[in-house]
Short mmCIF file of N, CA and C in Angstrom, two decimals:
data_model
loop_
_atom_site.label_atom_id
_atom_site.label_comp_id
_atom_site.label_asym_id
_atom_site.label_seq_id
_atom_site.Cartn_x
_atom_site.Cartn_y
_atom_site.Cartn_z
N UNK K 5 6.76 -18.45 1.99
CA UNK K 5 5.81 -19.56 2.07
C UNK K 5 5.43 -19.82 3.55
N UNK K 6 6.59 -19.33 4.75
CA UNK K 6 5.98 -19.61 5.68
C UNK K 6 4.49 -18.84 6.50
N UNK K 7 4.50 -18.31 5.90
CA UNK K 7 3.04 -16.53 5.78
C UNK K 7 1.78 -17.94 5.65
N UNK K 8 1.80 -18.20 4.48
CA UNK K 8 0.74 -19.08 3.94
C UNK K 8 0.59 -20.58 4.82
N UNK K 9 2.07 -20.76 5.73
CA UNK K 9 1.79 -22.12 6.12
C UNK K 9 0.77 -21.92 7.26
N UNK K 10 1.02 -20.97 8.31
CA UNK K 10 0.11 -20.96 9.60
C UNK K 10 -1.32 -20.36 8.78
N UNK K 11 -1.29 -20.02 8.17
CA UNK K 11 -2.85 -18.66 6.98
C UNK K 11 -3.07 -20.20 6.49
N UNK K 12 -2.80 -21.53 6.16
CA UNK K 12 -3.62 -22.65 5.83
C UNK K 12 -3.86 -23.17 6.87
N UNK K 13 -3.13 -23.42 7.65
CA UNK K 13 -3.53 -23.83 9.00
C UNK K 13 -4.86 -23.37 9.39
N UNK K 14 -4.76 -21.99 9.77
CA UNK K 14 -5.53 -21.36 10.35
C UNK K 14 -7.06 -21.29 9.60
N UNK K 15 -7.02 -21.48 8.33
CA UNK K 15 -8.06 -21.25 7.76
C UNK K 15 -8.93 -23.02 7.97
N UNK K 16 -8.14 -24.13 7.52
CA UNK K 16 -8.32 -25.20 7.68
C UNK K 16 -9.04 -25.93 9.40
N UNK K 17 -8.22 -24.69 10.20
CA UNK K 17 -8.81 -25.38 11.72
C UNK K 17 -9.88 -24.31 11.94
N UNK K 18 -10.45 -23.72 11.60
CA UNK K 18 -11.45 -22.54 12.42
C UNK K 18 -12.00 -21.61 11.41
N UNK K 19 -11.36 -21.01 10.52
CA UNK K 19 -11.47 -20.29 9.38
C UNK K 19 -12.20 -21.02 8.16
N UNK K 20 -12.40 -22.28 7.88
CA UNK K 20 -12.76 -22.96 6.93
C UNK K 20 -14.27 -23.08 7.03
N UNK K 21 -14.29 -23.12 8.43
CA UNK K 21 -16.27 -23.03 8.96
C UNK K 21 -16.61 -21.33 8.83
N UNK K 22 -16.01 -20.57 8.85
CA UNK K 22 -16.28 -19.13 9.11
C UNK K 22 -16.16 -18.80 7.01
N UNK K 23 -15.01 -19.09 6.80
CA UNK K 23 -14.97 -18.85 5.45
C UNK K 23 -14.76 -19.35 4.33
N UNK K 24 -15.58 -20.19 4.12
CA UNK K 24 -15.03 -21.52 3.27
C UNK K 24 -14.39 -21.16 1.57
N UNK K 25 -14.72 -19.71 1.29
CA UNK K 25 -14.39 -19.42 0.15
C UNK K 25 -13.27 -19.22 0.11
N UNK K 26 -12.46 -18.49 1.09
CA UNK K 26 -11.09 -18.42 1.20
C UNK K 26 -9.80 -19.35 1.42
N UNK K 27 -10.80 -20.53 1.69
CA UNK K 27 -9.71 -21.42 1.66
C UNK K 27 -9.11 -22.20 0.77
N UNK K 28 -9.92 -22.16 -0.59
CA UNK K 28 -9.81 -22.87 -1.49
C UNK K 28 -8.63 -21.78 -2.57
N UNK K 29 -9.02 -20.36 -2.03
CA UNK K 29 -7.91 -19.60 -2.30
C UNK K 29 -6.96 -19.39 -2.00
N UNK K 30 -6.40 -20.14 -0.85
CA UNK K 30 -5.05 -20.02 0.18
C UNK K 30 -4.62 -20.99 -0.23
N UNK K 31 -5.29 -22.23 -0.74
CA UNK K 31 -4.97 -23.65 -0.71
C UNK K 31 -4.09 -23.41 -1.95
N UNK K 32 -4.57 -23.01 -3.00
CA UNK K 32 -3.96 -22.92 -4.40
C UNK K 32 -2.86 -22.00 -4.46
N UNK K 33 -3.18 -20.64 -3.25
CA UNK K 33 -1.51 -19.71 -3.55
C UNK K 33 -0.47 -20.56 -2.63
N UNK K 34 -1.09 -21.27 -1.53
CA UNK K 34 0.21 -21.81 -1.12
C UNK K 34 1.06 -23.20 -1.84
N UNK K 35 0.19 -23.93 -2.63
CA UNK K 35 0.60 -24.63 -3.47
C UNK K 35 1.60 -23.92 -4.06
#
């Protein structure tokens, strides 16, 4: 789980403007 904690992070601070589709997919596997 810690893989997914900085990969939400990361998507959430910078990645979320670049890829917003993927985050809604990171959000749910790291759940």
């Amino acid at each position: 789980m810690e893989k997914f904690g900085y990969s939400v992070e990361a998507i959430l601070g910078q990645e979320n403007i670049r890829l917003p589709t993927r985050a809604p997919i990171t959000l749910e596997e790291a759940e």
